């Protein structure tokens, strides 16, 4: 049920990005997924990850997607996040970065390894943020937020590791980084200095799993529903409503 609610929230964002003039035609702003997503749309292409590969589909005609190619990555691929002409792909053992210079044929530019754990990722500016969660099917013993310099996507550099309780998904916009730390709450970091997240706020009361910041609203997936926050002041989310099941 919670997956359905979060999918509905994503569908609302999809509709919000389309006008009557381009209805049915994907655009770069046609949808926005969370950091735990396994597929994404950029322009006229849909990118899907399975446990080992990245698959590419041309969705110029949404009702008739056309398979274009696949890129072999590694093992235990988990998540995909598009940003600034690149795909950031998380696995249980590392971070992959693929260039979309040719959107029909992504090119694997780099891979950096970390200790085994569940691994969602988001990026903003020249910085990527990764959460590691232990004690799950992904294996591993580390619960942390990791910060990478990705100014050169061919040579990412890990800058720091910050210990957390048990993080899930995350999202970023402007000078705010939102990290879902499960029952420990929704952590809000000041990333005015991208490579040095500073904890500024913590919202408690739910088991937070993933977030989508979009056009002044933060949609948070909960273990038992969805919550909506006004983020017109990005580092001071204001609760709007909650749907529980």
CSV table of C-alpha atoms in Angstrom, one decimal:
chain,number,residue,atom,x,y,z
A,1,UNK,CA,0.0,0.0,0.0
A,2,UNK,CA,2.7,2.5,0.9
A,3,UNK,CA,4.4,1.8,-2.5
A,4,UNK,CA,1.1,2.6,-4.2
A,5,UNK,CA,0.7,5.9,-2.3
A,6,UNK,CA,4.3,7.0,-3.2
A,7,UNK,CA,3.7,6.0,-6.8
A,8,UNK,CA,0.6,8.1,-6.9
A,9,UNK,CA,2.6,11.0,-5.5
A,10,UNK,CA,5.1,10.5,-8.3
A,11,UNK,CA,2.3,10.3,-10.8
A,12,UNK,CA,1.0,13.7,-9.6
A,13,UNK,CA,4.4,15.2,-10.3
A,14,UNK,CA,4.4,13.6,-13.7
A,15,UNK,CA,1.1,15.2,-14.5
A,16,UNK,CA,2.3,18.5,-13.1
A,17,UNK,CA,5.1,18.6,-15.6
A,18,UNK,CA,2.9,18.1,-18.6
A,19,UNK,CA,0.8,20.7,-20.4
A,20,UNK,CA,-2.1,20.3,-22.8
A,21,UNK,CA,0.3,21.2,-25.6
A,22,UNK,CA,2.7,18.3,-24.9
A,23,UNK,CA,0.4,15.8,-23.2
A,24,UNK,CA,1.8,12.3,-23.6
A,25,UNK,CA,5.3,13.5,-24.6
A,26,UNK,CA,8.0,13.1,-21.9
A,27,UNK,CA,10.0,16.2,-21.2
A,28,UNK,CA,13.0,16.7,-18.9
A,29,UNK,CA,10.6,17.9,-16.2
A,30,UNK,CA,7.9,15.3,-16.9
A,31,UNK,CA,8.4,13.4,-13.6
A,32,UNK,CA,10.6,13.2,-10.5
A,33,UNK,CA,11.3,10.1,-8.5
A,34,UNK,CA,12.7,9.4,-5.1
A,35,UNK,CA,16.3,8.2,-4.4
A,36,UNK,CA,15.0,4.6,-4.1
A,37,UNK,CA,13.7,4.5,-7.6
A,38,UNK,CA,14.7,1.8,-10.0
A,39,UNK,CA,13.7,3.7,-13.2
A,40,UNK,CA,13.7,7.3,-14.4
A,41,UNK,CA,12.7,9.3,-17.4
A,42,UNK,CA,15.1,11.9,-18.9
A,43,UNK,CA,13.8,13.6,-22.1
A,44,UNK,CA,12.5,11.0,-24.5
A,45,UNK,CA,14.3,8.1,-22.8
A,46,UNK,CA,13.5,5.8,-19.9
A,47,UNK,CA,16.3,4.2,-17.9
A,48,UNK,CA,15.7,1.0,-15.9
A,49,UNK,CA,18.0,-0.9,-13.6
A,50,UNK,CA,17.8,-4.5,-12.7
A,51,UNK,CA,20.3,-6.3,-10.4
A,52,UNK,CA,23.1,-6.1,-12.9
A,53,UNK,CA,22.2,-3.9,-15.9
A,54,UNK,CA,21.0,-0.5,-17.0
A,55,UNK,CA,18.4,-0.8,-19.8
A,56,UNK,CA,17.4,2.1,-22.1
A,57,UNK,CA,14.0,2.6,-23.8
A,58,UNK,CA,13.0,5.3,-26.3
A,59,UNK,CA,9.6,6.5,-25.0
A,60,UNK,CA,9.0,9.2,-27.6
A,61,UNK,CA,5.7,7.3,-28.2
A,62,UNK,CA,4.8,6.5,-24.6
A,63,UNK,CA,2.4,3.8,-25.5
A,64,UNK,CA,5.0,2.0,-27.6
A,65,UNK,CA,8.4,2.1,-25.8
A,66,UNK,CA,11.3,0.9,-27.9
A,67,UNK,CA,14.3,-1.0,-26.4
A,68,UNK,CA,17.6,0.7,-27.4
A,69,UNK,CA,20.4,-0.9,-25.5
A,70,UNK,CA,21.7,-2.2,-22.2
A,71,UNK,CA,24.8,-1.4,-20.2
A,72,UNK,CA,26.4,-4.1,-17.9
A,73,UNK,CA,27.3,-2.6,-14.6
A,74,UNK,CA,28.0,-5.1,-11.8
A,75,UNK,CA,26.1,-7.0,-9.1
A,76,UNK,CA,23.3,-5.9,-6.7
A,77,UNK,CA,22.3,-2.7,-8.5
A,78,UNK,CA,19.6,-1.0,-6.5
A,79,UNK,CA,18.8,2.6,-7.4
A,80,UNK,CA,19.0,5.2,-10.1
A,81,UNK,CA,19.1,9.0,-10.0
A,82,UNK,CA,19.4,11.4,-12.9
A,83,UNK,CA,21.2,14.8,-12.5
A,84,UNK,CA,22.9,17.2,-14.9
A,85,UNK,CA,23.3,14.9,-17.9
A,86,UNK,CA,24.4,11.9,-15.8
A,87,UNK,CA,22.9,8.9,-14.1
A,88,UNK,CA,24.0,8.1,-10.5
A,89,UNK,CA,23.4,4.5,-9.9
A,90,UNK,CA,23.7,2.9,-6.4
A,91,UNK,CA,24.5,-0.7,-5.7
A,92,UNK,CA,25.1,-2.6,-2.4
A,93,UNK,CA,28.9,-2.3,-3.0
A,94,UNK,CA,29.4,1.1,-4.7
A,95,UNK,CA,28.4,4.1,-6.8
A,96,UNK,CA,28.3,4.0,-10.6
A,97,UNK,CA,28.2,7.2,-12.7
A,98,UNK,CA,27.0,7.0,-16.4
A,99,UNK,CA,27.2,9.9,-18.8
A,100,UNK,CA,24.1,10.8,-21.0
A,101,UNK,CA,26.1,12.7,-23.6
A,102,UNK,CA,24.4,10.2,-25.9
A,103,UNK,CA,21.1,9.6,-24.2
A,104,UNK,CA,20.3,6.6,-26.3
A,105,UNK,CA,23.6,4.9,-25.2
A,106,UNK,CA,24.8,5.8,-21.7
A,107,UNK,CA,28.5,5.4,-21.1
A,108,UNK,CA,29.8,4.1,-17.8
A,109,UNK,CA,32.3,6.8,-16.6
A,110,UNK,CA,33.4,5.6,-13.2
A,111,UNK,CA,32.6,3.4,-10.2
A,112,UNK,CA,33.7,3.8,-6.6
A,113,UNK,CA,33.4,1.1,-4.0
A,114,UNK,CA,32.3,1.2,-0.4
A,115,UNK,CA,31.5,-1.3,2.4
A,116,UNK,CA,28.5,-3.5,1.5
A,117,UNK,CA,25.1,-1.9,2.4
A,118,UNK,CA,21.9,-0.6,0.8
A,119,UNK,CA,22.9,2.4,-1.2
A,120,UNK,CA,20.5,5.1,-2.5
A,121,UNK,CA,22.2,8.2,-4.0
A,122,UNK,CA,21.3,11.8,-5.0
A,123,UNK,CA,23.4,14.6,-6.5
A,124,UNK,CA,23.4,18.4,-6.5
A,125,UNK,CA,26.1,20.7,-7.9
A,126,UNK,CA,29.4,18.8,-7.9
A,127,UNK,CA,28.5,16.7,-4.9
A,128,UNK,CA,26.8,13.4,-4.5
A,129,UNK,CA,25.3,12.0,-1.3
A,130,UNK,CA,24.9,8.3,-0.5
A,131,UNK,CA,23.3,6.6,2.5
A,132,UNK,CA,24.4,3.2,3.6
A,133,UNK,CA,22.1,1.1,5.7
A,134,UNK,CA,23.2,-2.1,7.5
A,135,UNK,CA,21.3,-5.0,9.0
A,136,UNK,CA,19.2,-5.8,5.8
A,137,UNK,CA,19.3,-8.1,2.8
A,138,UNK,CA,22.0,-5.8,1.4
A,139,UNK,CA,24.4,-7.0,4.1
A,140,UNK,CA,27.0,-4.8,5.8
A,141,UNK,CA,27.3,-3.2,9.2
A,142,UNK,CA,27.6,0.5,8.4
A,143,UNK,CA,24.9,3.1,8.8
A,144,UNK,CA,26.1,6.3,7.3
A,145,UNK,CA,25.8,9.3,5.1
A,146,UNK,CA,28.7,9.5,2.6
A,147,UNK,CA,29.7,12.6,0.7
A,148,UNK,CA,31.5,12.5,-2.7
A,149,UNK,CA,33.1,15.1,-4.9
A,150,UNK,CA,31.9,14.4,-8.4
A,151,UNK,CA,33.2,17.5,-10.2
A,152,UNK,CA,35.1,15.0,-12.4
A,153,UNK,CA,32.6,12.2,-13.0
A,154,UNK,CA,35.5,10.0,-14.2
A,155,UNK,CA,37.2,10.3,-10.8
A,156,UNK,CA,34.8,10.7,-7.9
A,157,UNK,CA,36.4,11.3,-4.5
A,158,UNK,CA,34.9,10.4,-1.1
A,159,UNK,CA,35.1,13.5,1.2
A,160,UNK,CA,33.6,12.3,4.4
A,161,UNK,CA,31.4,9.8,6.2
A,162,UNK,CA,28.8,10.7,8.8
A,163,UNK,CA,27.4,8.1,11.2
A,164,UNK,CA,23.6,7.7,11.2
A,165,UNK,CA,21.1,5.4,12.9
A,166,UNK,CA,19.6,3.5,10.0
A,167,UNK,CA,19.1,5.6,6.9
A,168,UNK,CA,16.9,4.9,3.8
A,169,UNK,CA,16.3,7.4,1.0
A,170,UNK,CA,17.4,11.1,0.6
A,171,UNK,CA,16.8,14.2,-1.5
A,172,UNK,CA,18.3,17.6,-2.1
A,173,UNK,CA,17.2,21.0,-3.2
A,174,UNK,CA,18.9,24.4,-3.0
A,175,UNK,CA,20.8,24.4,0.3
A,176,UNK,CA,18.9,21.6,2.0
A,177,UNK,CA,19.6,17.9,2.1
A,178,UNK,CA,16.8,15.6,3.5
A,179,UNK,CA,17.9,12.2,4.8
A,180,UNK,CA,15.3,9.6,5.9
A,181,UNK,CA,16.8,8.0,9.0
A,182,UNK,CA,13.9,5.6,9.7
A,183,UNK,CA,12.4,6.0,13.1
A,184,UNK,CA,15.1,8.5,14.0
A,185,UNK,CA,13.3,11.0,11.9
A,186,UNK,CA,13.7,13.1,8.8
A,187,UNK,CA,17.1,14.8,9.1
A,188,UNK,CA,17.5,18.2,7.4
A,189,UNK,CA,21.1,19.3,6.6
A,190,UNK,CA,22.3,22.7,5.6
A,191,UNK,CA,24.4,22.2,2.5
A,192,UNK,CA,25.3,25.8,1.8
A,193,UNK,CA,28.8,24.3,1.7
A,194,UNK,CA,28.0,21.2,-0.3
A,195,UNK,CA,30.8,19.1,0.9
A,196,UNK,CA,30.1,19.8,4.6
A,197,UNK,CA,26.5,18.9,5.5
A,198,UNK,CA,25.5,20.5,8.9
A,199,UNK,CA,22.5,19.0,10.7
A,200,UNK,CA,20.0,21.9,11.2
A,201,UNK,CA,16.6,20.2,11.8
A,202,UNK,CA,15.1,16.9,12.7
A,203,UNK,CA,11.4,16.1,12.2
A,204,UNK,CA,10.2,13.1,14.3
A,205,UNK,CA,7.0,11.2,14.7
A,206,UNK,CA,7.1,8.8,11.7
A,207,UNK,CA,9.3,6.1,10.2
A,208,UNK,CA,10.7,8.0,7.1
A,209,UNK,CA,11.7,6.0,4.1
A,210,UNK,CA,12.2,8.3,1.1
A,211,UNK,CA,11.6,11.8,-0.1
A,212,UNK,CA,10.8,13.8,-3.3
A,213,UNK,CA,11.5,17.6,-3.1
A,214,UNK,CA,9.6,19.2,-6.0
A,215,UNK,CA,8.5,22.8,-6.7
A,216,UNK,CA,8.3,23.9,-3.0
A,217,UNK,CA,6.8,20.7,-1.7
A,218,UNK,CA,8.5,17.7,0.0
A,219,UNK,CA,6.7,14.4,-0.4
A,220,UNK,CA,7.9,11.9,2.2
A,221,UNK,CA,7.3,8.2,2.0
A,222,UNK,CA,6.6,6.8,5.4
A,223,UNK,CA,6.6,3.2,6.5
A,224,UNK,CA,2.8,3.5,6.8
A,225,UNK,CA,1.8,6.3,4.4
A,226,UNK,CA,2.9,9.6,2.8
A,227,UNK,CA,3.5,13.0,4.3
A,228,UNK,CA,3.6,16.4,2.6
A,229,UNK,CA,5.7,19.4,3.7
A,230,UNK,CA,5.9,23.0,2.5
A,231,UNK,CA,9.6,23.7,1.8
A,232,UNK,CA,9.3,27.3,0.6
A,233,UNK,CA,11.9,27.6,3.4
A,234,UNK,CA,13.9,24.5,2.4
A,235,UNK,CA,15.6,23.9,5.7
A,236,UNK,CA,12.4,24.5,7.7
A,237,UNK,CA,9.8,22.0,6.4
A,238,UNK,CA,6.3,22.9,7.5
A,239,UNK,CA,3.8,20.0,7.7
A,240,UNK,CA,0.9,20.2,5.2
A,241,UNK,CA,-0.9,16.8,5.5
A,242,UNK,CA,-0.4,13.1,6.0
A,243,UNK,CA,-2.0,10.1,4.5
A,244,UNK,CA,-1.8,6.9,6.6
A,245,UNK,CA,-3.0,3.4,6.0
